[in-house]
Every structure is written in C-alpha cells, then in structure tokens.
mmCIF file with all atom_site columns, C-alpha atoms in Angstrom:
data_model
loop_
_atom_site.group_PDB
_atom_site.id
_atom_site.type_symbol
_atom_site.label_atom_id
_atom_site.label_alt_id
_atom_site.label_comp_id
_atom_site.label_asym_id
_atom_site.label_entity_id
_atom_site.label_seq_id
_atom_site.pdbx_PDB_ins_code
_atom_site.Cartn_x
_atom_site.Cartn_y
_atom_site.Cartn_z
_atom_site.occupancy
_atom_site.B_iso_or_equiv
_atom_site.pdbx_formal_charge
_atom_site.auth_seq_id
_atom_site.auth_comp_id
_atom_site.auth_asym_id
_atom_site.auth_atom_id
_atom_site.pdbx_PDB_model_num
ATOM 1   C CA . GLN A 1 1   ? -11.832 -8.434  8.727   1.00 92.00 ? 1   GLN A CA 1
ATOM 2   C CA . GLU A 1 2   ? -10.742 -7.495  5.264   1.00 96.00 ? 2   GLU A CA 1
ATOM 3   C CA . HIS A 1 3   ? -7.278  -5.992  5.143   1.00 96.00 ? 3   HIS A CA 1
ATOM 4   C CA . LEU A 1 4   ? -4.564  -4.970  2.748   1.00 98.00 ? 4   LEU A CA 1
ATOM 5   C CA . VAL A 1 5   ? -1.059  -4.257  4.032   1.00 98.00 ? 5   VAL A CA 1
ATOM 6   C CA . GLU A 1 6   ? 1.671   -2.650  1.945   1.00 98.00 ? 6   GLU A CA 1
ATOM 7   C CA . SER A 1 7   ? 5.384   -3.023  2.566   1.00 98.00 ? 7   SER A CA 1
ATOM 8   C CA . GLY A 1 8   ? 8.688   -2.487  0.821   1.00 98.00 ? 8   GLY A CA 1
ATOM 9   C CA . GLY A 1 9   ? 8.879   1.274   0.717   1.00 97.00 ? 9   GLY A CA 1
ATOM 10  C CA . GLY A 1 10  ? 12.053  3.153   1.526   1.00 97.00 ? 10  GLY A CA 1
ATOM 11  C CA . LEU A 1 11  ? 14.751  5.428   0.182   1.00 98.00 ? 11  LEU A CA 1
ATOM 12  C CA . ALA A 1 12  ? 16.208  4.844   -3.262  1.00 98.00 ? 12  ALA A CA 1
ATOM 13  C CA . LYS A 1 13  ? 18.518  6.801   -5.535  1.00 98.00 ? 13  LYS A CA 1
ATOM 14  C CA . PRO A 1 14  ? 17.411  7.974   -8.966  1.00 98.00 ? 14  PRO A CA 1
ATOM 15  C CA . GLY A 1 15  ? 17.787  5.042   -11.314 1.00 98.00 ? 15  GLY A CA 1
ATOM 16  C CA . GLY A 1 16  ? 17.417  2.584   -8.458  1.00 98.00 ? 16  GLY A CA 1
ATOM 17  C CA . SER A 1 17  ? 14.783  -0.037  -7.761  1.00 98.00 ? 17  SER A CA 1
ATOM 18  C CA . LEU A 1 18  ? 12.297  -0.968  -5.074  1.00 98.00 ? 18  LEU A CA 1
ATOM 19  C CA . ARG A 1 19  ? 9.730   -3.753  -4.817  1.00 98.00 ? 19  ARG A CA 1
ATOM 20  C CA . LEU A 1 20  ? 6.483   -3.041  -3.048  1.00 98.00 ? 20  LEU A CA 1
ATOM 21  C CA . SER A 1 21  ? 4.231   -5.782  -1.705  1.00 98.00 ? 21  SER A CA 1
ATOM 22  C CA . CYS A 1 22  ? 0.533   -5.726  -0.936  1.00 98.00 ? 22  CYS A CA 1
ATOM 23  C CA . THR A 1 23  ? -0.687  -8.616  1.204   1.00 98.00 ? 23  THR A CA 1
ATOM 24  C CA . ALA A 1 24  ? -4.363  -9.411  1.705   1.00 97.00 ? 24  ALA A CA 1
ATOM 25  C CA . SER A 1 25  ? -6.351  -11.094 4.439   1.00 96.00 ? 25  SER A CA 1
ATOM 26  C CA . GLY A 1 26  ? -9.991  -11.709 5.264   1.00 95.00 ? 26  GLY A CA 1
ATOM 27  C CA . PHE A 1 27  ? -11.414 -12.114 1.762   1.00 95.00 ? 27  PHE A CA 1
ATOM 28  C CA . THR A 1 28  ? -11.161 -14.272 -1.367  1.00 94.00 ? 28  THR A CA 1
ATOM 29  C CA . PHE A 1 29  ? -8.149  -12.552 -2.861  1.00 95.00 ? 29  PHE A CA 1
ATOM 30  C CA . SER A 1 30  ? -8.378  -13.930 -6.398  1.00 94.00 ? 30  SER A CA 1
ATOM 31  C CA . ASP A 1 31  ? -11.891 -12.485 -6.806  1.00 94.00 ? 31  ASP A CA 1
ATOM 32  C CA . TYR A 1 32  ? -10.572 -8.948  -6.731  1.00 95.00 ? 32  TYR A CA 1
ATOM 33  C CA . TYR A 1 33  ? -8.643  -6.613  -8.959  1.00 96.00 ? 33  TYR A CA 1
ATOM 34  C CA . ILE A 1 34  ? -5.878  -4.662  -7.229  1.00 97.00 ? 34  ILE A CA 1
ATOM 35  C CA . ASN A 1 35  ? -4.918  -1.106  -8.038  1.00 98.00 ? 35  ASN A CA 1
ATOM 36  C CA . TRP A 1 36  ? -1.837  0.799   -6.947  1.00 98.00 ? 36  TRP A CA 1
ATOM 37  C CA . ILE A 1 37  ? -2.434  4.478   -6.238  1.00 98.00 ? 37  ILE A CA 1
ATOM 38  C CA . ARG A 1 38  ? 0.142   6.998   -5.063  1.00 98.00 ? 38  ARG A CA 1
ATOM 39  C CA . GLN A 1 39  ? -0.047  10.314  -3.293  1.00 97.00 ? 39  GLN A CA 1
ATOM 40  C CA . VAL A 1 40  ? 2.551   12.991  -2.792  1.00 94.00 ? 40  VAL A CA 1
ATOM 41  C CA . PRO A 1 41  ? 2.123   14.325  0.778   1.00 87.00 ? 41  PRO A CA 1
ATOM 42  C CA . GLY A 1 42  ? -0.423  17.121  0.819   1.00 86.00 ? 42  GLY A CA 1
ATOM 43  C CA . LYS A 1 43  ? -1.377  16.482  -2.808  1.00 90.00 ? 43  LYS A CA 1
ATOM 44  C CA . GLY A 1 44  ? -3.956  14.502  -4.727  1.00 93.00 ? 44  GLY A CA 1
ATOM 45  C CA . LEU A 1 45  ? -4.305  10.840  -5.615  1.00 97.00 ? 45  LEU A CA 1
ATOM 46  C CA . GLU A 1 46  ? -2.703  9.395   -8.743  1.00 98.00 ? 46  GLU A CA 1
ATOM 47  C CA . TRP A 1 47  ? -3.533  5.949   -10.113 1.00 98.00 ? 47  TRP A CA 1
ATOM 48  C CA . VAL A 1 48  ? -0.426  3.930   -11.022 1.00 98.00 ? 48  VAL A CA 1
ATOM 49  C CA . SER A 1 49  ? -1.314  0.389   -12.043 1.00 98.00 ? 49  SER A CA 1
ATOM 50  C CA . TYR A 1 50  ? -4.037  -2.272  -12.158 1.00 97.00 ? 50  TYR A CA 1
ATOM 51  C CA . ILE A 1 51  ? -3.919  -6.056  -12.182 1.00 97.00 ? 51  ILE A CA 1
ATOM 52  C CA . GLY A 1 52  ? -6.890  -8.348  -12.685 1.00 93.00 ? 52  GLY A CA 1
ATOM 53  C CA . GLY A 1 53  ? -7.665  -11.321 -10.505 1.00 91.00 ? 53  GLY A CA 1
ATOM 54  C CA . SER A 1 54  ? -6.013  -13.809 -12.819 1.00 91.00 ? 54  SER A CA 1
ATOM 55  C CA . SER A 1 55  ? -3.219  -11.441 -13.917 1.00 90.00 ? 55  SER A CA 1
ATOM 56  C CA . ARG A 1 56  ? -4.436  -11.586 -17.524 1.00 94.00 ? 56  ARG A CA 1
ATOM 57  C CA . THR A 1 57  ? -5.255  -7.879  -17.593 1.00 94.00 ? 57  THR A CA 1
ATOM 58  C CA . ILE A 1 58  ? -2.707  -5.284  -16.534 1.00 97.00 ? 58  ILE A CA 1
ATOM 59  C CA . TYR A 1 59  ? -2.649  -1.527  -17.003 1.00 96.00 ? 59  TYR A CA 1
ATOM 60  C CA . TYR A 1 60  ? -0.134  1.211   -16.177 1.00 97.00 ? 60  TYR A CA 1
ATOM 61  C CA . ARG A 1 61  ? -0.170  4.962   -16.283 1.00 97.00 ? 61  ARG A CA 1
ATOM 62  C CA . ASP A 1 62  ? 2.005   6.297   -19.070 1.00 97.00 ? 62  ASP A CA 1
ATOM 63  C CA . SER A 1 63  ? 4.678   7.782   -16.812 1.00 97.00 ? 63  SER A CA 1
ATOM 64  C CA . VAL A 1 64  ? 5.558   4.378   -15.321 1.00 98.00 ? 64  VAL A CA 1
ATOM 65  C CA . LYS A 1 65  ? 5.200   2.175   -18.413 1.00 98.00 ? 65  LYS A CA 1
ATOM 66  C CA . GLY A 1 66  ? 8.427   0.349   -19.124 1.00 97.00 ? 66  GLY A CA 1
ATOM 67  C CA . ARG A 1 67  ? 9.734   1.037   -15.597 1.00 98.00 ? 67  ARG A CA 1
ATOM 68  C CA . PHE A 1 68  ? 7.173   -0.547  -13.244 1.00 98.00 ? 68  PHE A CA 1
ATOM 69  C CA . ILE A 1 69  ? 5.963   -4.144  -13.344 1.00 98.00 ? 69  ILE A CA 1
ATOM 70  C CA . VAL A 1 70  ? 2.902   -5.351  -11.454 1.00 98.00 ? 70  VAL A CA 1
ATOM 71  C CA . SER A 1 71  ? 2.364   -9.020  -10.644 1.00 98.00 ? 71  SER A CA 1
ATOM 72  C CA . ARG A 1 72  ? 0.400   -11.147 -8.227  1.00 97.00 ? 72  ARG A CA 1
ATOM 73  C CA . ASP A 1 73  ? 0.617   -14.509 -6.508  1.00 97.00 ? 73  ASP A CA 1
ATOM 74  C CA . ASN A 1 74  ? -2.852  -15.605 -5.474  1.00 97.00 ? 74  ASN A CA 1
ATOM 75  C CA . ASN A 1 75  ? -1.452  -18.504 -3.455  1.00 97.00 ? 75  ASN A CA 1
ATOM 76  C CA . LYS A 1 76  ? 0.442   -16.017 -1.316  1.00 97.00 ? 76  LYS A CA 1
ATOM 77  C CA . ARG A 1 77  ? -2.459  -13.523 -1.430  1.00 97.00 ? 77  ARG A CA 1
ATOM 78  C CA . ALA A 1 78  ? -0.046  -10.855 -2.592  1.00 98.00 ? 78  ALA A CA 1
ATOM 79  C CA . VAL A 1 79  ? 0.432   -8.274  -5.308  1.00 98.00 ? 79  VAL A CA 1
ATOM 80  C CA . TYR A 1 80  ? 3.826   -6.823  -6.113  1.00 98.00 ? 80  TYR A CA 1
ATOM 81  C CA . LEU A 1 81  ? 4.942   -3.600  -7.750  1.00 98.00 ? 81  LEU A CA 1
ATOM 82  C CA . GLN A 1 82  ? 8.502   -3.795  -9.042  1.00 98.00 ? 82  GLN A CA 1
ATOM 83  C CA . MET A 1 83  ? 9.693   -0.240  -9.545  1.00 98.00 ? 83  MET A CA 1
ATOM 84  C CA . ASN A 1 84  ? 12.803  0.174   -11.676 1.00 98.00 ? 84  ASN A CA 1
ATOM 85  C CA . ASN A 1 85  ? 14.691  3.212   -12.966 1.00 98.00 ? 85  ASN A CA 1
ATOM 86  C CA . LEU A 1 86  ? 13.102  5.305   -10.231 1.00 98.00 ? 86  LEU A CA 1
ATOM 87  C CA . ARG A 1 87  ? 12.768  9.034   -10.673 1.00 98.00 ? 87  ARG A CA 1
ATOM 88  C CA . VAL A 1 88  ? 12.520  11.818  -8.106  1.00 97.00 ? 88  VAL A CA 1
ATOM 89  C CA . GLU A 1 89  ? 8.920   12.345  -9.206  1.00 97.00 ? 89  GLU A CA 1
ATOM 90  C CA . ASP A 1 90  ? 8.035   8.789   -8.102  1.00 98.00 ? 90  ASP A CA 1
ATOM 91  C CA . THR A 1 91  ? 8.396   9.956   -4.492  1.00 98.00 ? 91  THR A CA 1
ATOM 92  C CA . ALA A 1 92  ? 5.037   9.378   -2.815  1.00 98.00 ? 92  ALA A CA 1
ATOM 93  C CA . THR A 1 93  ? 3.041   7.200   -0.477  1.00 98.00 ? 93  THR A CA 1
ATOM 94  C CA . TYR A 1 94  ? 1.897   4.139   -2.387  1.00 98.00 ? 94  TYR A CA 1
ATOM 95  C CA . TYR A 1 95  ? -1.429  2.507   -1.580  1.00 98.00 ? 95  TYR A CA 1
ATOM 96  C CA . CYS A 1 96  ? -2.911  -0.719  -2.839  1.00 98.00 ? 96  CYS A CA 1
ATOM 97  C CA . ALA A 1 97  ? -6.687  -0.938  -3.052  1.00 98.00 ? 97  ALA A CA 1
ATOM 98  C CA . ARG A 1 98  ? -9.081  -3.688  -4.055  1.00 97.00 ? 98  ARG A CA 1
ATOM 99  C CA . ASP A 1 99  ? -11.864 -3.438  -6.596  1.00 94.00 ? 99  ASP A CA 1
ATOM 100 C CA . SER A 1 100 ? -14.527 -6.070  -7.173  1.00 87.00 ? 100 SER A CA 1
ATOM 101 C CA . GLY A 1 101 ? -14.894 -5.050  -10.797 1.00 82.00 ? 101 GLY A CA 1
ATOM 102 C CA . PHE A 1 102 ? -18.641 -4.612  -10.406 1.00 85.00 ? 102 PHE A CA 1
ATOM 103 C CA . GLY A 1 103 ? -18.586 -0.826  -10.286 1.00 84.00 ? 103 GLY A CA 1
ATOM 104 C CA . GLU A 1 104 ? -18.441 -0.706  -6.501  1.00 88.00 ? 104 GLU A CA 1
ATOM 105 C CA . GLY A 1 105 ? -15.346 1.455   -6.236  1.00 91.00 ? 105 GLY A CA 1
ATOM 106 C CA . MET A 1 106 ? -12.169 0.671   -4.331  1.00 96.00 ? 106 MET A CA 1
ATOM 107 C CA . ASP A 1 107 ? -13.602 -0.346  -1.002  1.00 95.00 ? 107 ASP A CA 1
ATOM 108 C CA . VAL A 1 108 ? -10.555 -1.607  0.915   1.00 97.00 ? 108 VAL A CA 1
ATOM 109 C CA . TRP A 1 109 ? -7.249  0.262   1.002   1.00 98.00 ? 109 TRP A CA 1
ATOM 110 C CA . GLY A 1 110 ? -3.970  -0.467  2.686   1.00 98.00 ? 110 GLY A CA 1
ATOM 111 C CA . GLN A 1 111 ? -2.313  1.955   5.069   1.00 97.00 ? 111 GLN A CA 1
ATOM 112 C CA . GLY A 1 112 ? 0.297   2.923   2.482   1.00 97.00 ? 112 GLY A CA 1
ATOM 113 C CA . THR A 1 113 ? 4.066   2.602   2.172   1.00 98.00 ? 113 THR A CA 1
ATOM 114 C CA . THR A 1 114 ? 6.368   5.555   1.571   1.00 98.00 ? 114 THR A CA 1
ATOM 115 C CA . VAL A 1 115 ? 8.817   5.711   -1.312  1.00 98.00 ? 115 VAL A CA 1
ATOM 116 C CA . ALA A 1 116 ? 11.435  8.469   -1.388  1.00 98.00 ? 116 ALA A CA 1
ATOM 117 C CA . VAL A 1 117 ? 13.704  8.875   -4.400  1.00 98.00 ? 117 VAL A CA 1
ATOM 118 C CA . SER A 1 118 ? 16.619  11.183  -3.805  1.00 97.00 ? 118 SER A CA 1
ATOM 119 C CA . SER A 1 119 ? 20.317  11.412  -4.562  1.00 95.00 ? 119 SER A CA 1
ATOM 120 C CA . ALA B 2 1   ? -7.274  10.666  -20.001 1.00 95.00 ? 1   ALA B CA 1
ATOM 121 C CA . ILE B 2 2   ? -10.550 11.778  -18.454 1.00 97.00 ? 2   ILE B CA 1
ATOM 122 C CA . GLN B 2 3   ? -10.011 14.826  -16.285 1.00 98.00 ? 3   GLN B CA 1
ATOM 123 C CA . LEU B 2 4   ? -12.081 15.373  -13.164 1.00 98.00 ? 4   LEU B CA 1
ATOM 124 C CA . THR B 2 5   ? -12.460 18.938  -11.947 1.00 98.00 ? 5   THR B CA 1
ATOM 125 C CA . GLN B 2 6   ? -13.615 19.327  -8.373  1.00 98.00 ? 6   GLN B CA 1
ATOM 126 C CA . SER B 2 7   ? -14.971 22.506  -6.869  1.00 97.00 ? 7   SER B CA 1
ATOM 127 C CA . PRO B 2 8   ? -14.431 24.187  -4.590  1.00 97.00 ? 8   PRO B CA 1
ATOM 128 C CA . ALA B 2 9   ? -10.835 23.267  -3.744  1.00 97.00 ? 9   ALA B CA 1
ATOM 129 C CA . SER B 2 10  ? -11.567 24.124  -0.136  1.00 97.00 ? 10  SER B CA 1
ATOM 130 C CA . LEU B 2 11  ? -14.455 25.375  1.932   1.00 97.00 ? 11  LEU B CA 1
ATOM 131 C CA . SER B 2 12  ? -15.126 26.467  5.470   1.00 97.00 ? 12  SER B CA 1
ATOM 132 C CA . ALA B 2 13  ? -18.264 25.222  7.178   1.00 96.00 ? 13  ALA B CA 1
ATOM 133 C CA . ALA B 2 14  ? -19.782 24.773  10.597  1.00 95.00 ? 14  ALA B CA 1
ATOM 134 C CA . VAL B 2 15  ? -21.192 21.740  12.344  1.00 96.00 ? 15  VAL B CA 1
ATOM 135 C CA . GLY B 2 16  ? -24.733 21.237  11.089  1.00 96.00 ? 16  GLY B CA 1
ATOM 136 C CA . ASP B 2 17  ? -24.153 22.906  7.728   1.00 96.00 ? 17  ASP B CA 1
ATOM 137 C CA . ARG B 2 18  ? -25.117 21.388  4.392   1.00 97.00 ? 18  ARG B CA 1
ATOM 138 C CA . VAL B 2 19  ? -22.120 21.069  2.101   1.00 97.00 ? 19  VAL B CA 1
ATOM 139 C CA . ILE B 2 20  ? -22.133 20.388  -1.638  1.00 98.00 ? 20  ILE B CA 1
ATOM 140 C CA . ILE B 2 21  ? -19.036 19.412  -3.603  1.00 98.00 ? 21  ILE B CA 1
ATOM 141 C CA . THR B 2 22  ? -19.093 19.254  -7.398  1.00 98.00 ? 22  THR B CA 1
ATOM 142 C CA . CYS B 2 23  ? -17.093 17.027  -9.727  1.00 98.00 ? 23  CYS B CA 1
ATOM 143 C CA . ARG B 2 24  ? -17.114 17.571  -13.492 1.00 98.00 ? 24  ARG B CA 1
ATOM 144 C CA . ALA B 2 25  ? -15.725 15.026  -15.948 1.00 98.00 ? 25  ALA B CA 1
ATOM 145 C CA . SER B 2 26  ? -14.086 16.058  -19.214 1.00 98.00 ? 26  SER B CA 1
ATOM 146 C CA . ARG B 2 27  ? -16.280 13.562  -21.041 1.00 97.00 ? 27  ARG B CA 1
ATOM 147 C CA . GLY B 2 28  ? -19.209 11.328  -20.177 1.00 97.00 ? 28  GLY B CA 1
ATOM 148 C CA . ILE B 2 29  ? -18.572 8.544   -17.686 1.00 97.00 ? 29  ILE B CA 1
ATOM 149 C CA . ASP B 2 30  ? -22.149 7.284   -17.203 1.00 97.00 ? 30  ASP B CA 1
ATOM 150 C CA . ARG B 2 31  ? -22.416 6.721   -13.455 1.00 97.00 ? 31  ARG B CA 1
ATOM 151 C CA . ASP B 2 32  ? -18.896 5.300   -13.017 1.00 96.00 ? 32  ASP B CA 1
ATOM 152 C CA . LEU B 2 33  ? -17.937 7.668   -10.238 1.00 97.00 ? 33  LEU B CA 1
ATOM 153 C CA . ALA B 2 34  ? -16.990 7.196   -6.615  1.00 98.00 ? 34  ALA B CA 1
ATOM 154 C CA . TRP B 2 35  ? -16.370 9.566   -3.711  1.00 98.00 ? 35  TRP B CA 1
ATOM 155 C CA . TYR B 2 36  ? -13.704 9.079   -1.036  1.00 98.00 ? 36  TYR B CA 1
ATOM 156 C CA . GLN B 2 37  ? -12.998 10.782  2.275   1.00 98.00 ? 37  GLN B CA 1
ATOM 157 C CA . GLN B 2 38  ? -9.426  11.124  3.479   1.00 97.00 ? 38  GLN B CA 1
ATOM 158 C CA . LYS B 2 39  ? -8.223  12.368  6.850   1.00 96.00 ? 39  LYS B CA 1
ATOM 159 C CA . PRO B 2 40  ? -4.621  13.485  7.483   1.00 93.00 ? 40  PRO B CA 1
ATOM 160 C CA . GLY B 2 41  ? -2.201  10.590  7.650   1.00 93.00 ? 41  GLY B CA 1
ATOM 161 C CA . LYS B 2 42  ? -4.871  8.040   6.721   1.00 96.00 ? 42  LYS B CA 1
ATOM 162 C CA . SER B 2 43  ? -5.754  6.171   3.558   1.00 97.00 ? 43  SER B CA 1
ATOM 163 C CA . PRO B 2 44  ? -8.856  7.133   1.574   1.00 97.00 ? 44  PRO B CA 1
ATOM 164 C CA . ASN B 2 45  ? -12.186 5.710   2.653   1.00 97.00 ? 45  ASN B CA 1
ATOM 165 C CA . LEU B 2 46  ? -14.910 4.888   0.104   1.00 97.00 ? 46  LEU B CA 1
ATOM 166 C CA . LEU B 2 47  ? -18.180 6.720   0.723   1.00 98.00 ? 47  LEU B CA 1
ATOM 167 C CA . ILE B 2 48  ? -20.184 6.404   -2.481  1.00 97.00 ? 48  ILE B CA 1
ATOM 168 C CA . TYR B 2 49  ? -19.900 4.358   -5.676  1.00 97.00 ? 49  TYR B CA 1
ATOM 169 C CA . GLY B 2 50  ? -21.921 4.263   -8.852  1.00 96.00 ? 50  GLY B CA 1
ATOM 170 C CA . ALA B 2 51  ? -22.484 8.001   -8.386  1.00 97.00 ? 51  ALA B CA 1
ATOM 171 C CA . SER B 2 52  ? -25.188 7.558   -5.753  1.00 97.00 ? 52  SER B CA 1
ATOM 172 C CA . SER B 2 53  ? -24.868 4.208   -3.936  1.00 97.00 ? 53  SER B CA 1
ATOM 173 C CA . LEU B 2 54  ? -23.868 4.547   -0.308  1.00 97.00 ? 54  LEU B CA 1
ATOM 174 C CA . LYS B 2 55  ? -21.247 2.097   0.889   1.00 95.00 ? 55  LYS B CA 1
ATOM 175 C CA . SER B 2 56  ? -22.507 -0.055  3.738   1.00 94.00 ? 56  SER B CA 1
ATOM 176 C CA . GLY B 2 57  ? -21.799 1.582   7.077   1.00 95.00 ? 57  GLY B CA 1
ATOM 177 C CA . VAL B 2 58  ? -21.454 5.104   5.730   1.00 97.00 ? 58  VAL B CA 1
ATOM 178 C CA . PRO B 2 59  ? -23.828 7.564   7.450   1.00 97.00 ? 59  PRO B CA 1
ATOM 179 C CA . SER B 2 60  ? -26.905 8.548   5.467   1.00 97.00 ? 60  SER B CA 1
ATOM 180 C CA . ARG B 2 61  ? -26.016 12.245  5.715   1.00 97.00 ? 61  ARG B CA 1
ATOM 181 C CA . PHE B 2 62  ? -23.702 11.552  2.769   1.00 98.00 ? 62  PHE B CA 1
ATOM 182 C CA . SER B 2 63  ? -25.400 11.411  -0.628  1.00 98.00 ? 63  SER B CA 1
ATOM 183 C CA . GLY B 2 64  ? -24.304 11.492  -4.247  1.00 98.00 ? 64  GLY B CA 1
ATOM 184 C CA . ARG B 2 65  ? -26.037 12.482  -7.454  1.00 98.00 ? 65  ARG B CA 1
ATOM 185 C CA . GLY B 2 66  ? -25.280 12.837  -11.119 1.00 98.00 ? 66  GLY B CA 1
ATOM 186 C CA . SER B 2 67  ? -24.454 11.043  -14.325 1.00 97.00 ? 67  SER B CA 1
ATOM 187 C CA . GLY B 2 68  ? -22.539 11.744  -17.501 1.00 97.00 ? 68  GLY B CA 1
ATOM 188 C CA . THR B 2 69  ? -20.246 14.667  -16.735 1.00 98.00 ? 69  THR B CA 1
ATOM 189 C CA . GLU B 2 70  ? -21.744 16.374  -13.676 1.00 98.00 ? 70  GLU B CA 1
ATOM 190 C CA . PHE B 2 71  ? -21.743 14.925  -10.172 1.00 98.00 ? 71  PHE B CA 1
ATOM 191 C CA . THR B 2 72  ? -22.270 16.155  -6.632  1.00 98.00 ? 72  THR B CA 1
ATOM 192 C CA . LEU B 2 73  ? -21.504 14.946  -3.134  1.00 98.00 ? 73  LEU B CA 1
ATOM 193 C CA . THR B 2 74  ? -23.752 16.393  -0.433  1.00 98.00 ? 74  THR B CA 1
ATOM 194 C CA . ILE B 2 75  ? -23.164 16.213  3.297   1.00 97.00 ? 75  ILE B CA 1
ATOM 195 C CA . SER B 2 76  ? -26.406 17.088  5.070   1.00 96.00 ? 76  SER B CA 1
ATOM 196 C CA . GLY B 2 77  ? -25.702 18.154  8.608   1.00 94.00 ? 77  GLY B CA 1
ATOM 197 C CA . LEU B 2 78  ? -21.923 18.299  8.847   1.00 96.00 ? 78  LEU B CA 1
ATOM 198 C CA . GLN B 2 79  ? -20.493 16.481  11.865  1.00 96.00 ? 79  GLN B CA 1
ATOM 199 C CA . PRO B 2 80  ? -17.121 17.105  13.560  1.00 94.00 ? 80  PRO B CA 1
ATOM 200 C CA . GLU B 2 81  ? -15.741 13.852  12.133  1.00 95.00 ? 81  GLU B CA 1
ATOM 201 C CA . ASP B 2 82  ? -16.565 14.981  8.578   1.00 96.00 ? 82  ASP B CA 1
ATOM 202 C CA . PHE B 2 83  ? -13.838 17.611  8.460   1.00 93.00 ? 83  PHE B CA 1
ATOM 203 C CA . ALA B 2 84  ? -11.537 16.004  5.906   1.00 96.00 ? 84  ALA B CA 1
ATOM 204 C CA . THR B 2 85  ? -10.573 16.058  2.235   1.00 97.00 ? 85  THR B CA 1
ATOM 205 C CA . TYR B 2 86  ? -12.943 14.545  -0.325  1.00 98.00 ? 86  TYR B CA 1
ATOM 206 C CA . PHE B 2 87  ? -11.969 13.152  -3.722  1.00 98.00 ? 87  PHE B CA 1
ATOM 207 C CA . CYS B 2 88  ? -14.059 12.067  -6.668  1.00 98.00 ? 88  CYS B CA 1
ATOM 208 C CA . HIS B 2 89  ? -12.794 9.189   -8.817  1.00 98.00 ? 89  HIS B CA 1
ATOM 209 C CA . GLN B 2 90  ? -13.831 7.843   -12.220 1.00 97.00 ? 90  GLN B CA 1
ATOM 210 C CA . PHE B 2 91  ? -13.558 4.172   -13.048 1.00 95.00 ? 91  PHE B CA 1
ATOM 211 C CA . ASN B 2 92  ? -15.133 4.322   -16.499 1.00 95.00 ? 92  ASN B CA 1
ATOM 212 C CA . THR B 2 93  ? -11.886 4.382   -18.472 1.00 94.00 ? 93  THR B CA 1
ATOM 213 C CA . TYR B 2 94  ? -8.215  3.645   -17.884 1.00 93.00 ? 94  TYR B CA 1
ATOM 214 C CA . PRO B 2 95  ? -6.179  5.473   -16.818 1.00 95.00 ? 95  PRO B CA 1
ATOM 215 C CA . LEU B 2 96  ? -8.298  5.837   -13.717 1.00 96.00 ? 96  LEU B CA 1
ATOM 216 C CA . THR B 2 97  ? -8.329  9.411   -12.517 1.00 97.00 ? 97  THR B CA 1
ATOM 217 C CA . PHE B 2 98  ? -9.167  11.394  -9.408  1.00 98.00 ? 98  PHE B CA 1
ATOM 218 C CA . GLY B 2 99  ? -10.359 14.911  -8.816  1.00 97.00 ? 99  GLY B CA 1
ATOM 219 C CA . GLY B 2 100 ? -8.003  17.351  -7.167  1.00 97.00 ? 100 GLY B CA 1
ATOM 220 C CA . GLY B 2 101 ? -9.774  17.124  -3.830  1.00 97.00 ? 101 GLY B CA 1
ATOM 221 C CA . THR B 2 102 ? -11.924 19.401  -1.673  1.00 98.00 ? 102 THR B CA 1
ATOM 222 C CA . GLU B 2 103 ? -10.735 20.215  1.825   1.00 97.00 ? 103 GLU B CA 1
ATOM 223 C CA . VAL B 2 104 ? -13.615 20.789  4.234   1.00 97.00 ? 104 VAL B CA 1
ATOM 224 C CA . GLU B 2 105 ? -12.447 22.928  7.144   1.00 95.00 ? 105 GLU B CA 1
ATOM 225 C CA . ILE B 2 106 ? -14.083 24.284  10.224  1.00 83.00 ? 106 ILE B CA 1
#
C-alpha cells in the first residue's frame, strides 16, 4: 500500500526551529513530487512548499520564503521541511502529499503532524 | 496568486439529495482543478482531478465539470458517509491554492 507518514511536529517558541519529515512506502518515491500543505484546525488548506522528484525544482509560498527549507533524500524515501524563525501564525497541522506531475492531483496524503508555536 | 472562491460555504442536505458545489477561479486555469473530501480529524482525500476525472475507487455519484474559471462538484444521491467538507484546488500555477471549503451537513 502507498503511504506517507509525517513526523517531527511539536511545540516551539517564536523564533525557534522544527524539522518535519515525510517518509514514503509502497511506491517509487523518486517518481513523485511532494508538496507540504498546512491547515489551522477548523480552517482551510494552505499550500506551503513543493519539491520535485530530483530536487531540482523547489517552490515556497511567500510567507515562508527565507525561513523554511525543503529537501529530500530519495535513498531514504524521505522529504524534510526545516522550519526556522517560526512564527505564531505557522501553527497548524502539516501534511505532505504526493503528486505525479501529470495533472492527477495529490492522491496520497500523510496523516499530518501538528506544529504549535507559542511563547 | 489565483484565488478560488467556493460556494456555498456550508449547506444542509438529506440522504438521497443531489448537491452541487461551485468553485470559481480568479483567472483561467484550463482544467487544472481537483476536488478533495475531508472528514474531521482526517487528511484530505482526492475525489476528482483534471476537473472531471474520477479517482479510481471513488463512487460514481461524485462528478465534476468545468474549465477555465467555473467548476462544479456534484454529489448525486448523498450518502451518510458523504457528510464532510469539500475543497477545490488548482494546480495550474504556483503558489497552489485551495478554495475555502464547503461543509455538507445533515
């Protein structure tokens, strides 16, 4: 079965850092783009970052540029989101989701990991 | 960024009803639109991609239409397990964006 599992969430102070991981199983990991999407409880979905299969293409939403860094290790079947200089407004559940890049949407999502930023 | 406006924000319906949710894009996105269902405490689940293609395993009572700036998700014959929140999503242009969601309640 095709799975993504996030980890690394927790409580951080404003200005602090956290590193999220997204680990894949059950499919050829390097064939897929990975997106990070976040959701404040009870609110909508907000795209955060994208990384291509070979890491050559990376995108971020403006509010996290310069603070978040996305990377991947295809040998470990993992994508990472290094979150630095955290802000209260980064508090959310963070999901990773795969995308084939062929216009088929994000068809496999992880269960999410919760990030809380508070003093 | 391309804005997606979903309507209605919420609706009440009964089992067996036909439900239509609309998603309007602030500029043309061809057919680069997907629909997701999300239940409380769960991650989103892809229903439709490419505006009208049903993901394998998704019941045929779900259907999508549209192109350009106007899209709809129709649930024909609402089932108890369909009570959830639905989001549209455009993947035409980065930053990727989502609609605000439509909560379908009993």
